[in-house]
XYZ file of C-alpha atoms in Angstrom:
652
model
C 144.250 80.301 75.904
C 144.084 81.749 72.529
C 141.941 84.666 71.757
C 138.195 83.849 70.534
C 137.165 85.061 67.490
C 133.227 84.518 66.536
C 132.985 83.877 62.956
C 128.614 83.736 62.104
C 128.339 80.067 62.867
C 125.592 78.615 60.426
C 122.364 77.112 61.429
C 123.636 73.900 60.518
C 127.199 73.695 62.650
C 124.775 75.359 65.957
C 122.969 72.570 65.296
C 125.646 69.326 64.541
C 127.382 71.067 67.577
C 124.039 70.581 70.354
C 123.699 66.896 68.834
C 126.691 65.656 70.038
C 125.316 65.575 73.720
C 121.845 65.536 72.786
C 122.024 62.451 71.069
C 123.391 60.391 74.398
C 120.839 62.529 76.256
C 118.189 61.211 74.099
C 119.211 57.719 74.372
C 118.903 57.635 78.045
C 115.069 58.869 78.104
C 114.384 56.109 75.401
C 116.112 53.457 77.798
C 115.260 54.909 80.767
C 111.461 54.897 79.977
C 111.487 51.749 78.012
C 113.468 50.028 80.191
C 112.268 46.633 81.395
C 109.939 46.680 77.814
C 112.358 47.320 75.490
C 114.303 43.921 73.701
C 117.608 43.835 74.855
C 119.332 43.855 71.147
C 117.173 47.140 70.761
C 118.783 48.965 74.217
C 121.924 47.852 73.076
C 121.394 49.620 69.411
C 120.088 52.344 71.072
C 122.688 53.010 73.350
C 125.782 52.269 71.379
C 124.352 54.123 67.951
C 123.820 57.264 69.998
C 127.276 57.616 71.218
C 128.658 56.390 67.710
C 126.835 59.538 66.177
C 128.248 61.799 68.667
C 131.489 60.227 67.798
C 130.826 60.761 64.178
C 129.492 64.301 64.308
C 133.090 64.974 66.818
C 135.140 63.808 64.102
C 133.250 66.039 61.034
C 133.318 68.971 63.678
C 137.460 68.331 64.068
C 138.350 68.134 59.993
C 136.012 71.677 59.724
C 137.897 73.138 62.284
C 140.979 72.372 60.784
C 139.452 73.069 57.380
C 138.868 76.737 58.897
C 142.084 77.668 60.395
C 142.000 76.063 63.741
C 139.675 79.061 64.988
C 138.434 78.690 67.684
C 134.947 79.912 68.224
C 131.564 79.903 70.450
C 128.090 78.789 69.962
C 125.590 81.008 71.575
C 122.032 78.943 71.640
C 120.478 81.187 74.703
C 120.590 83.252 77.723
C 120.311 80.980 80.470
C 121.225 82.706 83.301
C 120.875 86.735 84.333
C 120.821 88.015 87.441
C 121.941 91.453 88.402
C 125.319 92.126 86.371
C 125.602 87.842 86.369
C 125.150 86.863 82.644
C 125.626 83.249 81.567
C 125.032 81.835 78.133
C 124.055 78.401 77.086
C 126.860 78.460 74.370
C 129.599 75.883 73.545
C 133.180 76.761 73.240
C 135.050 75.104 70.366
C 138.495 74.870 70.282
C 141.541 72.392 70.320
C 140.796 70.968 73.704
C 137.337 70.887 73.249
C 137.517 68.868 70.047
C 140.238 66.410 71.528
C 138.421 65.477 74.743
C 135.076 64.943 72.544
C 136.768 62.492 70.223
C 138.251 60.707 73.124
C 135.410 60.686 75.344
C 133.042 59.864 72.739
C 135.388 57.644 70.694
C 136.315 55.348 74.172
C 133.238 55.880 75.342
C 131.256 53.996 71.985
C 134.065 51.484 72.573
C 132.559 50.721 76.425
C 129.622 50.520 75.438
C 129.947 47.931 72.573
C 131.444 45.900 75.040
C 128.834 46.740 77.569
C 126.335 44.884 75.013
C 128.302 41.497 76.054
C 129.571 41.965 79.328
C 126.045 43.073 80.762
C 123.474 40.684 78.316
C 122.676 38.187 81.023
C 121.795 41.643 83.837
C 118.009 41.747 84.413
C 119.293 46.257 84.809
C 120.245 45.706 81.054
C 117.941 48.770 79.789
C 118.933 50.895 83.462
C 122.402 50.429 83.075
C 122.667 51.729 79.361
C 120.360 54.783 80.064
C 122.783 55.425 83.226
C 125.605 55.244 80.489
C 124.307 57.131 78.297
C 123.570 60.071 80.756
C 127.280 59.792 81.807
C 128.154 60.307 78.393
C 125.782 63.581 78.255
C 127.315 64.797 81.592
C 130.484 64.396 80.517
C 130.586 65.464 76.863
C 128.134 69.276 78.425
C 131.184 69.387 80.898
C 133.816 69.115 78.163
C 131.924 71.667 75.818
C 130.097 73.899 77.773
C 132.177 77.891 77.197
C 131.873 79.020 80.946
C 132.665 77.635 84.470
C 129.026 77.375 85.737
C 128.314 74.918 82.591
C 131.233 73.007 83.579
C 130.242 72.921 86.972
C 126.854 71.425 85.726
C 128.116 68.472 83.229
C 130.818 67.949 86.936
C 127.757 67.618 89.113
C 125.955 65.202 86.096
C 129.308 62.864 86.136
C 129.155 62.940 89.889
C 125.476 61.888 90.316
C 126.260 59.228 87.576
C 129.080 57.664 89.021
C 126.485 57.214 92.265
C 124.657 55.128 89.878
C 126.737 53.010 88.213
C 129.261 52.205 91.396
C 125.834 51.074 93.086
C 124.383 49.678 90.165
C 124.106 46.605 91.702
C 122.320 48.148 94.473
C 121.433 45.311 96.689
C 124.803 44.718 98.038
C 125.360 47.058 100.717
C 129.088 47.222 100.523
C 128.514 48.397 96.905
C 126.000 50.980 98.202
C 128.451 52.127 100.500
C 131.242 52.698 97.272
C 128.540 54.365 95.674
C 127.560 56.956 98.799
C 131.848 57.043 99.363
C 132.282 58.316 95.944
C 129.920 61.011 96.218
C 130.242 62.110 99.697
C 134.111 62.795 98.483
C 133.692 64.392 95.578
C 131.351 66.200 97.015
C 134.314 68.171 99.591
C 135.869 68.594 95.851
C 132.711 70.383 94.445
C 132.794 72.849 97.208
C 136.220 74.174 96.642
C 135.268 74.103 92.807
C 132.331 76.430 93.434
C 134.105 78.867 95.544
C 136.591 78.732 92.992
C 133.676 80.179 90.527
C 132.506 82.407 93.041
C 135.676 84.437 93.546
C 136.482 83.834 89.573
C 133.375 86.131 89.179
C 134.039 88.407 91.580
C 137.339 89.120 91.038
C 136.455 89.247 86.787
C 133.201 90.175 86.556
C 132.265 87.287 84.832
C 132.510 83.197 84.664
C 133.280 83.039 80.496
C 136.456 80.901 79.776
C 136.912 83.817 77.036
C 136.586 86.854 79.344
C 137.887 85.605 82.562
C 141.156 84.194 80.685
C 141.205 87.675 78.553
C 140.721 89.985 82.052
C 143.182 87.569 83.655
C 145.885 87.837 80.834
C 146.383 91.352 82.089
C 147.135 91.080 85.353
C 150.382 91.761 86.653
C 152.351 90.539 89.487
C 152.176 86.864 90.514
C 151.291 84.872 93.189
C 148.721 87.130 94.280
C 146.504 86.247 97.035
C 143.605 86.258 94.941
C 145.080 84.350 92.179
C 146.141 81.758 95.280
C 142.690 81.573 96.461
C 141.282 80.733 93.230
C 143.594 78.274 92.115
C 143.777 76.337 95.127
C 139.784 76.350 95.155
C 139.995 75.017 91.634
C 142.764 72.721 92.240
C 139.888 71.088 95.111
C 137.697 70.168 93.048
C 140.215 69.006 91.293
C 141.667 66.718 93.788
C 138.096 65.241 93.912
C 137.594 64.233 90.755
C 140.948 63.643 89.624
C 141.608 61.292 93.051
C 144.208 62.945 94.690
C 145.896 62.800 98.304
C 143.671 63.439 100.324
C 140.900 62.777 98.059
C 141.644 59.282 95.972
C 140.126 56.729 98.490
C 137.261 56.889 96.490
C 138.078 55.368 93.175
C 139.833 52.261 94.563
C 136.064 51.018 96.077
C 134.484 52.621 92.771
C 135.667 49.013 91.728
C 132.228 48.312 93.425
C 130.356 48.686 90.115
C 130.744 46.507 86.776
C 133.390 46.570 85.124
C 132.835 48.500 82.190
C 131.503 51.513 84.585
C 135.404 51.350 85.870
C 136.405 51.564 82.254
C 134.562 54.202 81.679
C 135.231 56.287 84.833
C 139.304 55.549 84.915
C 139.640 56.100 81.053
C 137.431 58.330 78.913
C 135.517 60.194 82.003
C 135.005 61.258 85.348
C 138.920 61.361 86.827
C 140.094 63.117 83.129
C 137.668 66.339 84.167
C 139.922 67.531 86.965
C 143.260 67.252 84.640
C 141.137 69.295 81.829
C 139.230 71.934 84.141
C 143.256 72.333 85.120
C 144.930 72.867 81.652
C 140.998 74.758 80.372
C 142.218 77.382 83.062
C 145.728 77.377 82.453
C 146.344 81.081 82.380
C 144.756 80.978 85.636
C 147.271 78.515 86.841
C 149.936 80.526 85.060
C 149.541 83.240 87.361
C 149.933 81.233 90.561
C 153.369 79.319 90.794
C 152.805 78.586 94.211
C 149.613 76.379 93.601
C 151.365 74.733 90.648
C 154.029 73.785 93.243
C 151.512 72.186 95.716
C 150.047 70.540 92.235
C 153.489 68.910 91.277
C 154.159 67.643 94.938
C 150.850 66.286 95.412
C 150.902 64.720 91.815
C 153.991 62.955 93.157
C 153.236 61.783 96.308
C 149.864 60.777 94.849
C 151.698 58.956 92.209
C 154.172 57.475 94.590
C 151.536 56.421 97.164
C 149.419 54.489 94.758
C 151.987 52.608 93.515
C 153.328 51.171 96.554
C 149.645 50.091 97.794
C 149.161 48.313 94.159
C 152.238 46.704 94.878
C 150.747 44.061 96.888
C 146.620 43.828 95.803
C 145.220 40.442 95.013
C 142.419 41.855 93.286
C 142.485 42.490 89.784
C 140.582 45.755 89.270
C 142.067 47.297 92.424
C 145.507 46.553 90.971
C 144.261 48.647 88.020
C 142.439 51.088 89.825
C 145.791 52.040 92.174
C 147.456 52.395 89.132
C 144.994 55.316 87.997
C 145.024 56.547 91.050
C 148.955 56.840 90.584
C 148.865 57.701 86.717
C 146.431 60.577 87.438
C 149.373 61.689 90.093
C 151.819 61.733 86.919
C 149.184 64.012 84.956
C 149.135 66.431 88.029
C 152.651 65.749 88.247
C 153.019 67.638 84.682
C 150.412 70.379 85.111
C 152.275 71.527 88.248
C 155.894 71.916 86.188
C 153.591 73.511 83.604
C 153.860 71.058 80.959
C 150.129 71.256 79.933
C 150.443 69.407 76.595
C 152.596 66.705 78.358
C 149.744 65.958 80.587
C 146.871 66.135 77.752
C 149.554 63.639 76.309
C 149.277 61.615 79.110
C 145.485 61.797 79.580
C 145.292 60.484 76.253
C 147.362 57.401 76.032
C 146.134 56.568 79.656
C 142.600 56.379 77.937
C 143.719 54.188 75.700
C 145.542 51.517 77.529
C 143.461 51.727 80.897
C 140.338 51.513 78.920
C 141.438 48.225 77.345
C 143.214 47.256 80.862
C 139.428 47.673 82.674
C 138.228 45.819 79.270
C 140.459 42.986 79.561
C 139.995 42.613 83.208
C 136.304 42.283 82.275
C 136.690 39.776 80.002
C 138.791 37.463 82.460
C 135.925 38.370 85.026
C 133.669 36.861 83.060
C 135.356 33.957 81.661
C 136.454 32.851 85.512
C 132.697 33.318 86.614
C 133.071 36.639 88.035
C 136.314 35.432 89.988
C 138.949 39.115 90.396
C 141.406 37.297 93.148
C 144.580 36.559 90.981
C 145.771 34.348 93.453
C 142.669 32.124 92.024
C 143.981 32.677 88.580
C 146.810 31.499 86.545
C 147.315 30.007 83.193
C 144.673 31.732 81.342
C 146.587 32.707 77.936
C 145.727 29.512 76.035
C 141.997 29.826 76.647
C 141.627 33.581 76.303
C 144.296 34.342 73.636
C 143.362 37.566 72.206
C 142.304 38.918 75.987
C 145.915 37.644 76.600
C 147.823 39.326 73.977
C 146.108 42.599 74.236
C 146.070 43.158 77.958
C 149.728 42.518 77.373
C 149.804 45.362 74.917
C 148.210 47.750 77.555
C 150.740 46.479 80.212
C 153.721 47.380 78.047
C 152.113 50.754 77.394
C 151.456 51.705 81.037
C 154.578 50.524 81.908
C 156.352 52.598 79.599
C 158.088 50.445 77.052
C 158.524 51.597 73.876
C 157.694 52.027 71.390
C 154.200 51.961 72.929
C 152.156 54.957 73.529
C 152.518 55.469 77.417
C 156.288 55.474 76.482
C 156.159 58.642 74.872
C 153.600 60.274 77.311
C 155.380 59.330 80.231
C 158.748 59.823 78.936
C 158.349 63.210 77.658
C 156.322 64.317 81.132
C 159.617 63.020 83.085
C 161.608 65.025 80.893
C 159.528 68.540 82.165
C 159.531 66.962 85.640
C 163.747 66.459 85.026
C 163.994 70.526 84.120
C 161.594 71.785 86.476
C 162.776 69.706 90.015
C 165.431 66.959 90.291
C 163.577 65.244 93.716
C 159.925 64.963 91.671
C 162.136 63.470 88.482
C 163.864 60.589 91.140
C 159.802 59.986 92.873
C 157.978 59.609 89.379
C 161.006 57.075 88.170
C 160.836 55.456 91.357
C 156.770 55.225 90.749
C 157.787 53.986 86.969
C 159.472 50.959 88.642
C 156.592 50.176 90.592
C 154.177 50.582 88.063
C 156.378 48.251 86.009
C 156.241 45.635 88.814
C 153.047 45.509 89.561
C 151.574 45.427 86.554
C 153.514 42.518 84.954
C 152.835 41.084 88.285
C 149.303 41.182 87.432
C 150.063 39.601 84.316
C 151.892 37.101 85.234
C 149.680 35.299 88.151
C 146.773 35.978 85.809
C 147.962 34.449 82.415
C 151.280 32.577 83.334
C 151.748 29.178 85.861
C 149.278 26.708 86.573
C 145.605 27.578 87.118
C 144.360 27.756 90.626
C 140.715 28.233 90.094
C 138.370 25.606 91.024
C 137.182 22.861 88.142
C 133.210 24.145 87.730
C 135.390 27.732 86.712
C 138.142 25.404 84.792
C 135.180 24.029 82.686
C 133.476 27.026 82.033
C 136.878 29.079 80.952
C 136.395 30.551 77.394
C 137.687 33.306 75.413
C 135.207 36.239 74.692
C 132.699 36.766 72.259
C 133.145 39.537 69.140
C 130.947 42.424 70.781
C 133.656 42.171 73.692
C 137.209 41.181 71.977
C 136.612 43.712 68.936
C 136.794 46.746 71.539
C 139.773 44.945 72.782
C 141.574 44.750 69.846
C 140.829 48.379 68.946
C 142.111 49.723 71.645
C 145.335 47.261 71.440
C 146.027 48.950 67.873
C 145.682 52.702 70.021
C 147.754 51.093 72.586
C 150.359 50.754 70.421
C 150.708 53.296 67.688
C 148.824 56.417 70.272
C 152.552 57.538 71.099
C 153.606 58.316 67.981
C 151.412 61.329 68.057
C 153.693 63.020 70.290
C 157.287 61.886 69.258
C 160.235 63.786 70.959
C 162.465 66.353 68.986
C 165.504 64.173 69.904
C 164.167 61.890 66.813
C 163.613 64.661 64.280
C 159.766 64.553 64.266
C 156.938 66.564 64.521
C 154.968 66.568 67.754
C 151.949 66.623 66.010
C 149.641 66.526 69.814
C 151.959 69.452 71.058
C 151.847 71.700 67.489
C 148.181 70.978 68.263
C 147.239 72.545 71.383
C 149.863 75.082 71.823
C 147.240 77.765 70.835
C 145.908 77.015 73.942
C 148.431 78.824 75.465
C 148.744 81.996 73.554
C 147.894 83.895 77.555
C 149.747 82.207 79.456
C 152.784 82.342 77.159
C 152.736 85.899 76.860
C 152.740 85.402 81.142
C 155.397 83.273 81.239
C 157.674 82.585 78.491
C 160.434 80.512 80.341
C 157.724 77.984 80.536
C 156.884 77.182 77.188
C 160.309 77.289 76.025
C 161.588 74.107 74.135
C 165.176 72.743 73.996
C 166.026 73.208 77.353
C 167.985 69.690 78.309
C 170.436 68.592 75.346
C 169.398 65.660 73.497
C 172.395 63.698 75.156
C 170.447 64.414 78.318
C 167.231 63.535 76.992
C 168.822 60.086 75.336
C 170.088 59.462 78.847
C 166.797 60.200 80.491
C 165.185 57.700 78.072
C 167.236 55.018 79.074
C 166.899 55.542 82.880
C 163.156 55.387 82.310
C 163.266 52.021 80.433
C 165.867 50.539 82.417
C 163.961 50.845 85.708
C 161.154 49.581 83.506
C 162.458 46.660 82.326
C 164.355 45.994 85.855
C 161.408 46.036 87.559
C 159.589 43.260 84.805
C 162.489 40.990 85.298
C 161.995 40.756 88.859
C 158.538 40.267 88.603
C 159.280 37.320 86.361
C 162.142 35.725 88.339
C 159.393 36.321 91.225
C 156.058 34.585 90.098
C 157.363 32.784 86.513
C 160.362 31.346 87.755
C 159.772 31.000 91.657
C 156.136 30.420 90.971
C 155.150 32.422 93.961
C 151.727 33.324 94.517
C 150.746 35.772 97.537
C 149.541 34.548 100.593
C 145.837 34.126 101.884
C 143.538 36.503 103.346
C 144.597 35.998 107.339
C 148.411 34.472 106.637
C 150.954 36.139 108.725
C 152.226 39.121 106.543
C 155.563 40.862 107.467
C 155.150 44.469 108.942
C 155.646 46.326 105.532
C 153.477 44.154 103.530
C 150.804 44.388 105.696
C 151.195 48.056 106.009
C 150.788 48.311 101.870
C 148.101 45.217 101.812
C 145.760 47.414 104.187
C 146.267 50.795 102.217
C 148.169 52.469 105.070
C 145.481 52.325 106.931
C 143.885 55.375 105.062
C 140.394 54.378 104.905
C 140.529 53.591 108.854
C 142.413 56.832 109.944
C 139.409 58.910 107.768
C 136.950 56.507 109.731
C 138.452 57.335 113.197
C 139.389 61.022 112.461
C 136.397 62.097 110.443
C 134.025 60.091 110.067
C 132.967 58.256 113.616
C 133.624 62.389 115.500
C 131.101 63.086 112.462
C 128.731 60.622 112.929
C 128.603 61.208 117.407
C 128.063 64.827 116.698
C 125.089 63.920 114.406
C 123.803 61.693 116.524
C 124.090 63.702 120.262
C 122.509 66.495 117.993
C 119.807 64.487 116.985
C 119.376 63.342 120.566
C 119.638 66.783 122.068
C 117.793 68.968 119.273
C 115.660 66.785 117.406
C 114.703 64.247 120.451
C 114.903 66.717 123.266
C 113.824 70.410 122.286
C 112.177 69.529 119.159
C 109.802 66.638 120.218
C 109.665 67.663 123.423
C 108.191 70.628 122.606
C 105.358 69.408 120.033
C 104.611 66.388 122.074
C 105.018 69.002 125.177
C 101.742 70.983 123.619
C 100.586 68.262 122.202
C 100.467 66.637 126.006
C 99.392 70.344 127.367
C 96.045 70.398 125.163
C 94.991 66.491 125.786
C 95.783 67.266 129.632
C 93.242 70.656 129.699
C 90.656 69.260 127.231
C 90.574 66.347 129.855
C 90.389 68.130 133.169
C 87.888 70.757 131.097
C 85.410 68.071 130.273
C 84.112 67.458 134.072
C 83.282 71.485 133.417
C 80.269 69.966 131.130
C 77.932 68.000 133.881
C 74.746 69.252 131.934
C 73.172 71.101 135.233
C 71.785 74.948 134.361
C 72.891 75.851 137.948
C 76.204 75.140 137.704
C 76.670 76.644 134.285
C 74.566 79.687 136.156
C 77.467 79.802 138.929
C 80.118 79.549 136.775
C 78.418 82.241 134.268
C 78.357 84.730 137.721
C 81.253 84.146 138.835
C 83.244 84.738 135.193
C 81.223 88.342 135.314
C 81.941 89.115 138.947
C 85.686 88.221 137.964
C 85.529 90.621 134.842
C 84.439 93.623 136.942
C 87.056 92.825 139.982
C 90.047 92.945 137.266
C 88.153 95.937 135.492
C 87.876 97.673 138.372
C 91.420 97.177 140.226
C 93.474 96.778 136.660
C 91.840 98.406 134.274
């Protein structure tokens, strides 16, 4: 990270800067108290216009900054927090990263919800699901801004409880209740390592700034420390939590639970970026810890690897797209772990673009086949939904890394890094390539291609889109396609205008580790070579797929068929979800329950109902003590005093 100068930031700039999540923030208390009595076409408005402004506002903020220098700088609003020598500001930081994740996640974002306005019209939650969108938006975009860890960690928790929301929006299914309570009881592990990462960032700096931990940290010397370790492989936790990585990714695969444009928004623009940018926002922490970027790249890989084979062989539309986050993310981690920071911002970038309009499509088949997702009831659907048809094949040539568009370059240029940096992780993310290739176009083809298998009320009803829900489409199409070229290799004599960008960013760590950011290190012979090995396996992979379900006309079998051992192994996700159930989750759920038999039923009640019991039990034996007769209570009065003088006498 480059040093921070603070230039006086005018009134006006403090101010532009707080509107860009206040404005989202304010749209969700207008929808979330109007609700069920505001119109529709007004939520909608609402909702859409407030993230457009943000978007706006993002985009004035980027041309000053670049207007100024490309300095980056801080905006102090308040102390929020002091205790003891503990001082934390409510103060954005603004700098390359900061301004490229708030155009994407604000840009994208408007995009979702435009589309949102069709895809969710007919919902009776209309007004609750755009004020839950909108707070995502504000969680997000305070996490993306915020200039220290602990604001971070707040806009982390915000996207956390929001996901919650939106997975179980439809909240009176309980398998999409149980998504919901599975995403945040996961990320939840995540959060912990994330906070003890803060913890022992503060207590080994003094302080939780990005600009004076990264400064303090900068002169350390020696790596691979044990406190450096600890720190990163807390971050790295929280990481694996949002971000969906082995062992934390079973998560995002059920997130599928909530409507579609929630998945758009959480697999593109969102919720799984924050890990991959809390990673490269601390990259001089990373820098200094070469063993935790190893365990990064080889989880990244295996992550990457692992997802692809399950989405090999899903039926279900969105989970096809959803392992294929799951493994993209892996690529991103992939990157950060071989130190290619930029690649992976790369990466992050023209994922948003083509999953976003992958989820979008996928919506807009959803709805035209009367909220059908099994492919296997599909087929044939690119003469009714032509421009759903052409641009989900844009984003399937993107992802799987044709050129020239954008997840070409991304992907290409990350395998390049991968190539210099470890031979093994190269040959496992071009073995994931060829998967990714494969499964995607298989998607494709037993959704648009063949004859259609759906039933004839779904036949009658099949339509393309309307505007609100095709224009996002087509948008996002255009980024599909040209997004690349922000980051063309050397090999072709261009600029990398993305890398030129951010490498600021890495002023620290450079001055750490200067083999790392070194450029030129494979010939361009190599690199040409590389190229071709990546699109090769790319386009191998497509032509099966095609000789497979175009030419063979093959469709996958039915729920119960007889599958051989290997399919069945990939159809049933390894058996992930059942190992966690038998390993973690049932030994969880006996302990709770003989604890709640032992403590809560045993001790606890029986000791309240125990004196509870006691004082019914006395007050009835003591109420045959009050027969009304003056002798008795004469007796009893004697006796008490003749009893007081015996213990007097012989005790006291």
């Amino acid at each position: 990270m480059q040093e921070i100068v603070m230039p006086s930031i005018n009134q006006d700039m403090a101010l532009l800067c707080l509107l860009i999540p206040l404005l989202p923030l304010l749209g969700f208390i207008v929808n979330g108290l109007g609700n069920r009595k505001i119109a529709k076409g007004l939520v909608g408005l609402i909702g859409c216009a407030t993230v457009l402004a943000s978007f706006l506002i993002s985009i004035y903020l980027f041309l000053d900054f670049k207007a100024n220098g490309s300095q980056p700088y801080t905006v102090d609003y308040y102390n929020w927090i002091s205790a003891g020598t503990l001082h934390i500001g409510f103060s954005f930081l603004i700098d390359q990263l900061t301004l490229l994740m708030l155009l994407m996640v604000t840009g994208i974002g408007f995009l979702i919800h435009l589309y949102s306005a069709g895809y969710m019209s007919h919902d009776e939650g209309f007004g609750k699901f755009f004020s839950f969108l909108n707070l995502f938006m504000f969680s997000m975009l305070l996490l993306v801004m915020g200039s220290n860890y602990v604001m971070m960690f707040v806009g982390w928790e915000g996207v956390g409880l929001c996901s919650y929301l939106l997975i179980g929006f439809w909240n009176k299914n309980t398998n999409y209740n149980n998504a919901a309570k599975k995403a945040f009881i996961m990320n939840r592990i995540g959060d912990l390592g994330f906070l003890l990462g803060i913890f022992l960032i503060f207590i080994t700096f003094g302080s939780v700034s990005y600009p004076q931990v990264f400064a303090e940290a900068s002169k350390m010397t020696g790596l691979d420390t044990p406190v450096m370790i600890a720190i990163t492989m807390f971050l790295f936790i929280g990481a694996m939590g949002k971000s969906a990585q082995i062992p934390l990714f079973t998560w995002l695969p059920d997130a599928m639970a909530g409507p579609t444009p929630v998945s758009a928004l959480i697999h593109a623009a969102t919720m799984v970026t924050a890990g991959i940018y809390m990673v490269i926002r601390s990259n001089v922490l990373f820098i200094l810890a070469p063993t935790t970027l190893d365990v990064i790249a080889i989880i990244g890989a295996a992550t990457a690897l692992l997802a692809a084979t399950i989405g090999l062989v899903q039926n279900d539309i969105k989970k096809v797209l959803a392992y294929s986050t799951v493994s993209q993310l892996g690529y991103m981690f992939l990157a950060l772990g071989v130190m290619a920071f930029s690649s992976s911002m790369f990466h992050v970038l023209t994922h948003a673009f083509f999953k976003a309009l992958l989820f979008l499509g996928a919506g807009s088949v959803i709805h035209a086949m009367s909220n059908e997702q099994d492919m296997r009831r599909m087929g044939g659907l690119r003469k009714v939904l032509p421009i759903t048809f052409i641009t989900f094949l844009i984003g399937t040539l993107a992802i799987s890394g044709i050129p020239p568009f954008a997840g070409f370059f991304s992907k290409d240029e990350l395998l390049a890094h991968v190539f210099e940096h470890n031979k093994v992780l190269w040959g496992i993310g071009v073995l994931a390539s060829f998967m990714t290739a494969f499964y995607m176009f298989r998607a494709l083809f037993l959704t648009f291609f063949g004859k259609f298998r759906g039933t004839a009320e779904q036949k009658h009803h099949l339509h393309e889109s309307p505007a609100v829900m095709t224009i996002p489409l087509i948008v996002l199409a255009i980024l599909a396609t040209v997004g690349g070229f922000l980051g063309i290799p050397e090999v072709f004599g261009a600029k990398h205008v993305l890398g030129e960008y951010l490498a600021p960013l890495y002023t620290y760590a450079r001055g750490i580790n200067p083999a790392a950011f070194e450029t030129g290190a494979i010939s361009h012979e190599l690199e040409f070579i590389l190229m071709a090995v990546s699109v090769g396996v790319a386009v191998l992979a497509i032509i099966i797929a095609y000789f497979m379900y175009i030419k063979k006309e093959e469709v996958p079998a039915e729920e119960g068929a007889h599958l051989a051992p290997v399919h069945n192994l990939l159809y049933n996700k390894y058996y992930i979800d059942e190992l966690y159930n038998t390993l973690i989750v049932r030994p969880v759920m006996w302990l709770s329950h003989t604890v709640y038999r032992f403590v809560d039923v045993v001790l606890v009640d029986g000791l309240v109902n125990g004196v509870g019991k006691f004082v019914i039990l006395s007050g009835r034996t003591l109420r045959y003590a009050q027969s009304g007769a003056i002798s008795f209570y004469l007796l009893v009065m004697v006796c008490s005093i003749a009893l007081i003088l015996f213990l007097n006498f012989f005790i006291g």
